[in-house]
């Protein structure tokens, strides 16, 4: 054949050449990425040829593409014309589609077609071509511009083992398709890397060693990406499969769905993409981006999970101002921050203030010298009853004789109770101090640093041990390690036993001896010295019949106290206060194991209603609640009563005074407040005793025995704190004098 007669080349040769080209571009079936690439090509073909399959709907969709852009197959992007069902568009609940299908907008679209010289079709017309200028373009650029973390998420295929189906997809404008690789390009020849260990989950390559190739260096905003995803979204509304094979596509589709007010179309596919393991690491490493996507699509689980991370990090920043010189663009543990819309930032700030206050209160209580009093441990409160019990046995008028010999201190119940109280306090203080000071062990450090390497490159690396050593106490309560320590130290009873166990046995003997002396008085019982009270070979034999009183001993049980203390502290710490990972986490959060993330309803209340928060859009959740009116009526009128206000039957300033309220047989007179038993002072003694029978257990009585100590401990000294006695007879309150 003459080489100059190109016009006479048979048509068959042209077809054969095109087939050969397509075969060359097909992915290698031996490659692990073959299915992913084939799926991507199928998606591009569906968009490029949408007019062929979608040609029967009642609504013509117009999307114009700028020239000189190609897809992965080298096919130029051209303007798209295809038909969809208006019923399905309106079925999304979109106000935007409803507006575009209105008669006014349809008239505008028809005029636009007339100016272009295009025929006016039957049915509806919607032109979804993005604006190329003005405020509308600026708003879309803000919504659709990809942050760096989204653009570079493709590297997690090699670094973290994420499926190429989810992260390796190409950009819609892909002129260098042949050079777009899924593996990371290492900068230089001799590079240091952390090799991937499947059992330990290390990143395969350090961030500092990755060089983004030109083919993978996509623009933050691309007009082709914008338009192609508009077509994808419209086809998804018609029931077509939505291929989400990259973070860039997920982020862009979310923004477009928000602009077109049809987020429910992409909600489930995006949720599936975010929660797929190990792609869910996106929430840990880029919680700002995950929160923005979830907030837009109203995904409660992802929203709450990312919210936990961001609020905890913000609180830790407030406790740790120095931040080891990392600056505001990084968290304490080195994670790079990203911007969020102002409305979301406001929610995080309010929640962080509430959470910080709760952590500070928690620290103040744990480090308080009166921690056992604050927890109101029943066993511990017995020690405070020793003195009144001893005085009741000796008589109110008799005072405790001062010990004349050193060994007598070990026989005095009051002094022994004070020694035990001091020992218990030292034991609890030591538990909290050790929990705050004990650094994480080597294996725990290794796991934390494995997770930090996902977002901290080598040139910014600060050892985890260095960070932890410089954390203030309040910030350490935000880590899981503190609670692991606390659970470990509180489980060890050896220090408690060493501090108080001998004094506990002495206290039991002293109380038993006091009871014996009272029942069998002997002139010589108090003058016969015991030269060495420690000669007892078994001080823990608290059931010894030589000194035991049935139903009484041991008076203070250190093991019951330890159980109560451990239960109270762990309950105070909240869920998973033993340091275990929270079982209530809404997402795996496998890369944030070093933080506890124990936000409560007080913090979550600032979230919208769809995220199980209390923000209904009125802003009321951000306003401080008004305090209750405890000192008087909140409105006019003498008959108005609040929960803490005493109502007076006589309001005149010249009204005759009524009898005051008094406590029977105690000499205590009330002029305000409440009492366990209140009677009029002008009633008879018998009536008074009958009314005040509920308070008899707190009145001193010569017949009080030590076996009743448990009953006394619950009510002694607690006037006015029993909620069951809040509402007394109105006749009783009516005689209270007005102040």
XYZ file of C-alpha atoms in Angstrom:
739
model
C 0.000 0.000 0.000
C 1.221 3.455 -0.873
C 2.364 5.197 2.290
C 1.160 8.544 0.929
C -2.454 7.451 0.459
C -3.567 7.885 4.080
C -7.102 8.722 3.029
C -7.498 5.261 1.507
C -6.721 3.350 4.699
C -9.479 0.785 5.201
C -11.880 1.407 8.071
C -10.948 -1.932 9.590
C -7.409 -0.810 10.221
C -8.660 2.232 12.180
C -10.862 0.036 14.356
C -8.006 -2.374 14.972
C -5.762 0.499 15.995
C -8.328 1.870 18.445
C -8.807 -1.586 19.993
C -5.042 -1.976 20.345
C -4.855 1.392 22.123
C -7.606 0.438 24.550
C -5.949 -2.892 25.277
C -2.691 -1.157 26.116
C -4.470 1.119 28.549
C -6.221 -1.745 30.342
C -4.761 -2.370 33.814
C -2.646 -5.432 34.337
C -4.781 -8.300 35.637
C -1.840 -9.508 37.706
C -1.833 -6.232 39.625
C -3.490 -6.075 43.049
C -5.182 -2.869 41.897
C -6.756 -4.335 38.763
C -10.321 -4.434 40.118
C -10.042 -0.938 41.550
C -8.812 0.516 38.264
C -11.456 -1.322 36.261
C -14.133 0.016 38.600
C -12.771 3.536 38.175
C -12.751 3.283 34.378
C -16.316 2.029 34.429
C -17.313 5.083 36.464
C -15.663 7.480 34.023
C -17.343 5.791 31.069
C -20.738 6.116 32.751
C -20.310 9.865 33.226
C -18.840 10.547 29.805
C -21.721 8.728 28.126
C -24.573 9.712 30.421
C -26.576 10.978 27.418
C -26.790 7.457 26.002
C -28.348 5.772 29.019
C -30.304 8.668 30.452
C -32.396 9.990 27.575
C -35.995 9.441 28.649
C -36.654 11.595 31.700
C -38.861 14.683 31.793
C -36.028 16.997 32.867
C -33.038 17.940 30.714
C -29.850 18.510 32.719
C -27.187 20.847 31.300
C -23.591 20.840 32.577
C -21.045 22.692 30.453
C -17.347 21.741 30.722
C -14.399 23.992 29.865
C -12.211 22.742 26.986
C -8.761 21.108 27.084
C -9.333 18.720 29.971
C -9.184 14.913 29.773
C -10.072 11.965 31.974
C -7.987 8.903 32.830
C -8.744 7.304 29.474
C -7.529 10.357 27.588
C -11.082 11.283 26.558
C -11.799 15.012 26.470
C -14.425 16.345 28.800
C -17.345 17.847 26.848
C -20.615 19.448 27.865
C -23.190 16.990 29.128
C -26.846 16.789 28.159
C -28.912 14.015 29.737
C -32.386 13.506 31.119
C -33.601 12.636 34.611
C -36.965 12.311 36.350
C -38.139 15.438 38.103
C -40.047 13.273 40.551
C -36.786 11.783 41.781
C -35.207 15.210 42.074
C -38.087 16.443 44.224
C -38.021 13.180 46.152
C -34.720 14.205 47.705
C -36.514 16.993 49.566
C -34.154 19.539 48.055
C -35.373 23.122 48.189
C -32.851 23.936 45.465
C -34.378 21.496 42.970
C -37.860 22.677 43.903
C -36.791 26.253 43.144
C -35.083 25.309 39.870
C -38.217 23.505 38.699
C -40.443 26.498 39.479
C -42.127 28.338 36.530
C -40.035 31.444 37.094
C -36.733 29.575 36.863
C -37.948 27.506 33.929
C -38.693 30.715 32.012
C -35.169 31.929 32.730
C -33.631 28.654 31.494
C -35.684 28.771 28.294
C -34.504 32.300 27.523
C -30.925 31.216 28.081
C -31.329 28.412 25.535
C -32.867 30.828 23.051
C -29.857 33.142 23.329
C -27.583 30.190 22.657
C -29.611 29.177 19.654
C -30.433 25.773 21.149
C -33.857 24.193 20.716
C -36.199 24.341 23.670
C -36.987 20.766 24.748
C -40.222 19.462 26.118
C -40.521 19.218 29.877
C -38.206 20.868 32.381
C -34.711 22.244 31.907
C -32.108 22.695 34.637
C -28.695 24.213 33.958
C -26.313 23.106 36.736
C -23.181 24.581 35.198
C -21.230 26.223 38.050
C -20.848 29.976 37.967
C -17.488 31.275 36.786
C -17.573 34.616 38.601
C -19.144 36.573 41.458
C -20.097 35.687 45.009
C -21.565 32.346 44.016
C -18.209 31.177 42.681
C -16.429 32.412 45.820
C -18.833 30.498 48.064
C -18.379 27.324 46.031
C -14.607 27.654 46.093
C -14.696 27.798 49.901
C -16.929 24.749 50.080
C -15.129 22.610 47.508
C -11.428 23.481 47.949
C -9.596 20.398 49.184
C -7.383 20.694 52.293
C -3.942 19.103 52.167
C -4.940 16.167 54.359
C -7.680 15.215 51.895
C -5.483 15.644 48.800
C -2.741 13.429 50.258
C -4.906 10.699 51.784
C -4.041 8.451 48.829
C -0.687 7.747 50.539
C -2.464 5.666 53.201
C -2.759 2.778 50.741
C 0.933 2.060 51.249
C 1.504 3.657 54.652
C -1.507 2.278 56.541
C -2.751 -0.535 54.333
C -6.049 1.092 53.309
C -7.802 -0.557 50.351
C -7.156 1.070 46.932
C -10.925 0.866 46.372
C -11.258 3.647 48.956
C -8.230 5.908 48.522
C -6.360 5.310 45.248
C -8.822 6.871 42.816
C -7.526 9.398 40.267
C -8.664 12.967 39.903
C -11.261 13.663 37.202
C -8.727 15.701 35.238
C -5.954 13.166 34.771
C -3.602 14.073 31.899
C -0.758 11.971 33.368
C -2.702 8.800 33.989
C 0.162 6.506 33.033
C 2.380 7.974 35.763
C -0.206 8.051 38.583
C 1.001 5.346 40.952
C -0.654 4.128 44.115
C 2.598 3.599 46.005
C 4.398 6.527 47.609
C 7.366 8.074 45.843
C 10.339 8.172 48.171
C 12.468 11.288 48.126
C 16.130 10.473 47.418
C 17.786 7.086 47.227
C 19.082 6.461 50.746
C 16.081 7.259 52.946
C 15.262 6.187 56.472
C 11.868 4.567 56.821
C 9.800 2.807 59.426
C 9.049 -0.493 57.752
C 5.506 -1.801 57.978
C 4.890 -4.480 60.581
C 1.417 -5.978 60.229
C 1.434 -7.168 63.838
C 2.321 -3.739 65.200
C 0.627 -1.506 62.658
C 3.548 0.817 61.953
C 3.395 3.206 58.989
C 5.483 1.785 56.186
C 7.179 5.049 55.308
C 7.777 8.241 57.231
C 5.999 11.376 56.061
C 9.342 13.134 55.705
C 10.413 10.584 53.077
C 7.392 11.033 50.790
C 7.716 13.197 47.724
C 4.374 13.979 46.075
C 4.756 13.243 42.339
C 3.445 15.683 39.763
C 0.724 13.299 38.674
C -0.609 13.104 42.261
C -0.228 16.818 43.029
C -3.824 17.802 42.321
C -5.232 21.320 42.651
C -7.233 22.228 45.716
C -10.053 23.305 43.381
C -10.602 21.915 39.906
C -13.495 22.985 37.624
C -13.558 19.521 36.022
C -13.747 17.808 39.418
C -16.589 20.147 40.333
C -18.634 19.439 37.186
C -17.932 15.706 37.005
C -19.179 15.228 40.549
C -22.337 17.194 39.792
C -23.043 14.601 37.085
C -22.183 11.763 39.518
C -24.600 13.152 42.076
C -27.428 13.461 39.521
C -26.876 9.888 38.334
C -26.873 8.685 41.970
C -30.261 10.347 42.443
C -31.467 8.268 39.484
C -30.272 5.116 41.247
C -26.797 4.589 39.818
C -23.925 3.249 41.901
C -21.863 5.994 43.558
C -18.162 5.142 43.302
C -16.221 6.666 46.230
C -12.604 5.743 45.606
C -10.761 8.760 47.042
C -10.985 11.271 49.857
C -11.025 14.051 47.260
C -14.174 12.649 45.670
C -15.878 12.138 49.058
C -15.091 15.694 50.149
C -16.233 17.205 46.825
C -19.462 15.223 46.615
C -20.299 16.223 50.182
C -19.862 19.896 49.327
C -21.929 19.648 46.142
C -24.698 17.769 47.952
C -24.766 20.577 50.505
C -24.976 23.239 47.770
C -27.837 21.393 46.053
C -29.536 20.552 49.392
C -29.642 16.816 48.804
C -27.182 15.482 51.358
C -29.348 12.425 52.015
C -28.289 11.080 48.600
C -24.653 10.615 49.640
C -25.139 10.136 53.405
C -24.993 6.347 53.550
C -22.172 5.844 50.996
C -19.983 8.434 52.726
C -20.674 6.916 56.148
C -19.637 3.525 54.789
C -16.448 5.064 53.412
C -15.577 6.756 56.713
C -16.234 3.726 58.896
C -14.443 1.151 56.743
C -11.444 -0.245 58.612
C -8.650 0.906 58.462
C -9.887 3.887 56.464
C -11.600 5.017 59.686
C -8.158 6.310 60.691
C -9.215 9.363 58.684
C -11.327 10.393 61.708
C -8.325 10.162 64.077
C -5.753 11.782 61.824
C -7.989 14.461 60.287
C -10.848 14.967 62.781
C -11.541 18.485 61.472
C -12.193 17.213 57.940
C -14.188 14.250 59.241
C -16.278 16.539 61.457
C -17.003 18.946 58.603
C -18.135 16.093 56.345
C -20.203 14.502 59.112
C -21.706 17.849 60.149
C -22.748 18.560 56.558
C -24.301 15.127 56.070
C -25.697 14.888 59.622
C -23.825 11.709 60.543
C -24.247 11.404 64.347
C -21.638 8.692 64.991
C -18.799 10.316 63.082
C -19.728 13.764 64.415
C -19.562 12.652 68.045
C -16.359 10.662 67.527
C -14.471 13.531 65.872
C -15.990 15.963 68.384
C -14.487 13.932 71.245
C -11.001 14.289 69.773
C -11.207 18.013 69.014
C -12.703 18.994 72.378
C -10.173 16.904 74.316
C -7.265 18.370 72.341
C -8.523 21.899 72.912
C -8.818 21.324 76.665
C -5.328 19.847 76.771
C -4.027 22.919 74.934
C -5.622 25.154 77.569
C -3.838 23.235 80.340
C -0.530 23.056 78.480
C 0.186 26.545 77.188
C 3.866 25.981 76.315
C 3.200 23.093 73.883
C 6.982 22.498 73.682
C 7.298 25.283 71.134
C 5.213 23.498 68.494
C 2.972 26.507 67.935
C -0.769 26.796 67.560
C -0.827 24.908 64.281
C -0.094 21.634 66.101
C -1.666 19.842 69.047
C 0.271 18.841 72.164
C 1.061 15.440 70.645
C 1.997 16.975 67.282
C -1.093 16.431 65.146
C -1.462 19.213 62.524
C -4.599 21.279 62.960
C -6.995 22.344 60.199
C -9.565 25.097 59.925
C -13.250 24.648 60.661
C -16.277 26.860 59.980
C -16.958 29.407 62.702
C -20.223 27.820 63.809
C -18.530 24.483 64.473
C -15.612 26.187 66.223
C -18.079 27.889 68.573
C -19.594 24.549 69.558
C -16.143 23.099 70.258
C -15.153 26.095 72.375
C -18.257 25.908 74.572
C -17.849 22.172 75.063
C -14.140 22.595 75.842
C -14.887 25.164 78.551
C -17.386 22.795 80.164
C -15.036 19.814 79.891
C -12.055 21.773 81.263
C -14.093 22.831 84.283
C -15.106 19.220 84.924
C -11.509 18.003 84.675
C -10.292 20.702 87.070
C -12.993 19.808 89.574
C -12.086 16.142 89.213
C -8.411 16.897 89.880
C -9.246 19.107 92.866
C -11.320 16.345 94.402
C -8.757 13.612 93.792
C -5.959 15.701 95.315
C -8.003 17.024 98.236
C -6.847 16.230 101.774
C -10.480 15.417 102.564
C -11.018 13.050 99.652
C -12.527 10.329 101.886
C -14.964 12.833 103.397
C -15.905 14.052 99.923
C -16.727 10.520 98.801
C -18.745 9.911 102.008
C -17.469 6.373 102.459
C -19.576 4.595 105.114
C -16.634 2.639 106.535
C -14.483 5.761 106.785
C -17.246 7.715 108.532
C -17.146 5.187 111.380
C -13.826 6.665 112.486
C -15.477 10.017 113.120
C -17.959 8.288 115.424
C -15.342 6.984 117.824
C -15.155 10.182 119.850
C -18.922 10.650 120.409
C -19.294 6.948 121.152
C -16.532 7.055 123.731
C -17.975 10.200 125.270
C -21.397 8.615 125.387
C -19.923 5.634 127.252
C -17.927 7.760 129.666
C -20.700 10.290 130.105
C -21.054 13.743 128.664
C -19.424 15.454 131.621
C -16.329 13.305 131.761
C -13.361 14.245 129.624
C -10.764 11.978 128.092
C -7.831 11.567 130.497
C -4.491 12.458 129.025
C -2.243 9.405 128.585
C 0.476 9.213 131.225
C 2.620 6.610 129.468
C 3.556 6.288 125.756
C 2.019 2.867 125.535
C -1.303 4.266 126.737
C -1.644 6.060 123.392
C -2.046 2.644 121.803
C -4.981 1.892 124.113
C -6.870 5.167 123.677
C -9.718 4.729 121.153
C -9.807 8.407 120.170
C -6.078 8.604 119.523
C -6.115 5.319 117.654
C -8.973 6.504 115.462
C -6.993 9.670 114.694
C -3.933 7.580 113.798
C -6.020 5.388 111.471
C -7.616 8.450 109.861
C -4.175 9.893 109.192
C -2.913 6.606 107.789
C -5.883 6.264 105.478
C -5.392 9.837 104.227
C -1.708 9.191 103.506
C -2.612 5.996 101.658
C -5.131 7.734 99.373
C -2.843 10.712 98.718
C -0.040 8.348 97.753
C -2.311 6.512 95.304
C -3.211 9.721 93.444
C 0.349 11.077 93.516
C 1.807 7.850 92.144
C -0.858 7.765 89.434
C 0.071 11.290 88.340
C 3.840 10.805 88.491
C 4.300 7.292 87.114
C 5.344 7.602 83.421
C 4.005 5.221 80.770
C 5.952 1.968 80.375
C 8.036 1.271 77.295
C 5.441 -0.893 75.549
C 2.748 1.741 76.027
C 5.100 4.431 74.674
C 5.740 2.300 71.592
C 2.047 1.972 70.816
C 1.447 5.699 71.265
C 4.378 6.565 69.021
C 3.129 4.123 66.395
C -0.073 6.146 66.199
C 1.700 9.515 66.273
C 3.884 8.548 63.312
C 0.748 8.594 61.194
C 0.759 12.400 61.306
C 4.113 13.560 62.758
C 7.092 13.557 60.337
C 10.610 12.895 61.491
C 11.744 16.527 61.437
C 9.035 17.505 63.946
C 9.338 14.451 66.144
C 9.252 14.919 69.936
C 9.434 11.715 71.995
C 6.203 10.811 73.737
C 8.027 10.408 77.048
C 9.246 14.010 76.795
C 5.727 15.266 76.154
C 4.263 13.276 79.041
C 6.946 14.383 81.489
C 6.068 18.031 80.862
C 2.281 17.662 81.051
C 0.610 19.409 84.014
C -1.520 17.285 86.332
C -4.828 18.419 84.836
C -3.672 17.454 81.333
C -2.643 13.990 82.563
C -6.218 13.310 83.608
C -7.083 13.569 79.901
C -4.823 10.621 79.087
C -5.718 6.982 79.460
C -2.395 6.320 81.161
C -3.346 8.182 84.350
C -6.436 6.016 84.776
C -4.447 2.857 84.054
C -2.066 3.919 86.835
C -4.907 4.756 89.207
C -6.550 1.389 88.671
C -3.210 -0.349 89.273
C -2.227 1.515 92.438
C -5.677 1.414 94.006
C -5.740 -2.342 93.517
C -2.690 -2.750 95.783
C -3.686 -2.988 99.465
C -0.177 -3.496 100.831
C 0.394 0.179 101.615
C -2.960 0.394 103.349
C -2.176 -2.624 105.467
C 1.252 -1.306 106.408
C -0.190 2.048 107.483
C -3.151 1.077 109.600
C -3.647 -2.641 110.082
C -2.035 -2.828 113.524
C -3.869 0.238 114.758
C -7.145 -1.288 113.557
C -6.597 -4.296 115.790
C -5.627 -2.029 118.721
C -8.751 0.067 118.193
C -10.930 -3.030 118.382
C -9.258 -4.133 121.610
C -9.579 -0.649 123.089
C -13.270 -0.401 122.249
C -13.908 -3.907 123.542
C -12.057 -3.056 126.752
C -14.092 0.115 127.121
C -17.284 -1.941 126.862
C -16.015 -4.506 129.377
C -15.055 -1.796 131.861
C -18.471 -0.190 131.533
C -20.306 -3.470 132.092
C -17.961 -4.723 134.835
C -16.423 -1.736 136.585
C -13.303 -2.561 138.554
C -11.143 -0.129 140.501
C -8.010 -1.732 139.197
C -9.097 -2.151 135.575
C -7.678 1.197 134.545
C -4.578 1.098 136.721
C -3.113 -2.207 135.610
C -0.671 -1.381 132.845
C -0.017 -3.510 129.821
C 3.724 -3.223 129.328
C 3.613 -4.212 125.656
C 0.299 -4.257 123.786
C 2.082 -5.577 120.674
C 2.776 -8.986 122.267
C -0.443 -10.290 120.713
C 0.897 -12.814 118.170
C -2.187 -12.402 115.974
C -3.341 -8.764 115.860
C -5.624 -9.531 112.900
C -7.621 -12.123 114.824
C -10.492 -9.719 115.147
C -12.852 -12.511 116.124
C -10.895 -13.249 119.285
C -13.432 -14.054 122.000
C -11.160 -12.536 124.612
C -12.022 -9.030 123.511
C -14.819 -9.383 120.960
C -18.330 -8.092 121.339
C -20.841 -9.976 119.179
C -22.084 -7.887 116.255
C -19.489 -5.138 116.761
C -15.916 -6.065 115.848
C -14.111 -5.240 113.679
C -15.294 -1.675 114.210
C -13.354 -0.379 111.180
C -12.749 -2.944 108.452
C -9.852 -1.817 106.207
C -10.829 -4.218 103.445
C -14.397 -2.933 103.337
C -12.953 0.582 103.278
C -10.659 -0.324 100.389
C -13.543 -1.791 98.419
C -15.659 1.317 99.031
C -12.767 3.615 98.098
C -12.009 1.767 94.871
C -15.667 1.670 93.888
C -16.147 5.361 94.654
C -13.047 6.551 92.775
C -13.712 4.442 89.708
C -17.351 5.525 89.657
C -16.184 9.111 90.053
C -13.851 8.669 87.089
C -16.750 7.705 84.849
C -16.972 4.980 82.192
C -13.797 2.960 81.628
C -12.091 4.679 84.551
C -9.877 1.592 84.810
C -7.989 2.895 81.776
C -9.631 0.595 79.248
C -10.731 2.012 75.927
C -14.199 3.513 76.120
C -16.779 1.000 74.969
C -19.153 3.833 74.101
C -16.957 5.259 71.322
C -18.980 5.824 68.186
C -16.061 4.921 65.867
C -12.947 2.740 66.306
C -10.526 5.690 66.805
C -7.555 3.344 66.684
C -5.020 6.176 66.348
C -6.116 8.176 69.412
C -5.553 5.551 72.086
C -3.450 7.907 74.207
C -6.440 10.173 74.970
C -9.347 9.155 77.190
C -12.061 11.058 75.281
C -14.636 10.646 78.081
C -16.944 13.495 77.134
C -20.323 13.475 78.885
C -23.760 14.878 78.181
C -22.642 18.241 79.588
C -20.278 18.576 76.627
C -22.403 16.835 74.002
C -25.352 19.110 74.785
C -23.924 21.767 72.444
C -24.303 19.466 69.438
C -27.414 19.676 67.239
C -30.442 17.522 67.937
C -29.599 15.138 65.098
C -26.283 14.367 66.874
C -28.082 13.645 70.183
C -27.296 17.133 71.459
C -29.620 19.828 72.792
C -29.042 22.626 70.269
C -32.385 23.158 68.559
C -31.147 26.134 66.548
C -32.467 28.810 68.922
C -29.124 29.249 70.708
C -30.649 28.601 74.117
C -28.168 25.840 74.896
C -25.348 28.395 74.855
C -26.984 30.559 77.527
C -26.323 30.008 81.222
C -29.320 28.725 83.155
C -30.732 31.100 85.768
C -30.244 29.936 89.381
C -33.210 28.849 91.465
C -34.869 31.463 93.686
C -33.649 30.180 97.061
C -33.996 33.398 99.072
C -37.541 34.394 98.328
C -40.380 34.461 95.833
C -39.548 35.082 92.181
C -42.825 36.919 91.636
C -45.333 39.111 93.445
C -47.828 37.852 95.981
C -47.471 36.446 99.507
C -48.730 33.008 98.531
C -45.995 32.308 95.965
C -43.675 29.479 97.030
C -40.490 28.073 95.507
C -38.814 24.796 96.446
C -36.611 26.482 99.035
C -38.936 29.213 100.297
C -40.865 29.115 103.573
C -44.439 30.339 103.212
C -45.782 32.563 106.010
C -49.436 32.644 106.923
C -49.050 36.131 108.392
C -47.174 38.705 106.347
C -47.946 41.862 108.299
C -44.985 43.418 110.087
C -47.188 44.114 113.111
C -48.672 40.632 113.347
C -48.274 38.882 116.727
C -45.298 36.565 116.925
C -46.007 32.868 116.833
C -44.122 30.278 118.860
C -40.794 29.237 117.384
C -39.873 25.752 116.274
C -37.618 23.681 118.506
C -36.071 20.227 118.602
C -37.501 18.160 121.393
C -35.151 17.282 124.263
C -32.151 18.861 122.624
C -32.414 22.538 123.413
C -31.918 23.431 119.742
C -34.275 26.152 118.479
C -34.937 26.787 114.787
C -35.666 30.203 113.338
C -35.065 29.222 109.711
C -34.254 26.115 107.728
C -35.453 22.574 108.313
C -35.078 19.812 110.920
C -35.496 16.094 111.161
C -38.182 16.591 113.811
C -39.776 19.963 114.496
C -42.422 20.664 117.158
C -43.876 23.754 118.688
C -42.139 24.900 121.843
C -45.402 25.352 123.697
C -46.477 21.704 123.308
C -46.255 19.173 126.076
C -43.214 17.015 126.664
C -44.981 13.792 125.758
C -46.236 15.211 122.462
C -42.787 16.549 121.728
C -41.201 13.175 122.296
C -43.747 11.506 120.067
C -43.173 13.937 117.203
C -39.372 13.740 117.502
C -39.096 9.961 117.646
C -37.294 9.930 114.280
C -34.393 11.871 115.810
C -33.961 9.678 118.863
C -30.943 7.884 117.425
C -28.843 11.055 117.427
C -29.665 12.079 121.007
C -27.115 11.089 123.665
C -28.338 8.232 125.801
C -26.762 6.355 128.700
C -28.040 3.117 127.219
C -26.185 3.645 123.913
C -24.092 0.588 123.138
C -21.244 0.232 120.693
C -23.209 -2.242 118.655
C -25.381 0.614 117.418
C -22.493 2.440 115.808
C -23.541 1.494 112.311
C -26.935 3.068 112.748
C -25.519 6.260 114.194
C -23.089 6.747 111.326
C -25.842 7.229 108.783
C -27.670 10.088 110.454
C -25.393 11.723 113.010
C -24.925 15.421 112.435
C -26.977 15.464 109.205
C -29.779 17.835 110.199
C -31.531 19.330 107.200
C -29.905 17.050 104.598
C -32.505 14.294 104.384
C -34.639 14.845 101.307
C -37.383 12.663 102.774
C -38.040 15.350 105.410
C -38.104 18.342 103.049
C -41.867 18.747 103.245
C -43.224 19.079 106.794
C -46.744 19.681 107.913
C -47.932 23.150 106.857
C -49.224 23.708 110.354
C -45.698 23.340 111.695
C -44.199 25.729 109.151
C -46.972 28.251 109.710
C -45.745 29.003 113.202
C -42.185 29.845 112.126
C -41.446 33.482 112.877
C -40.677 35.717 109.946
C -37.076 36.963 110.031
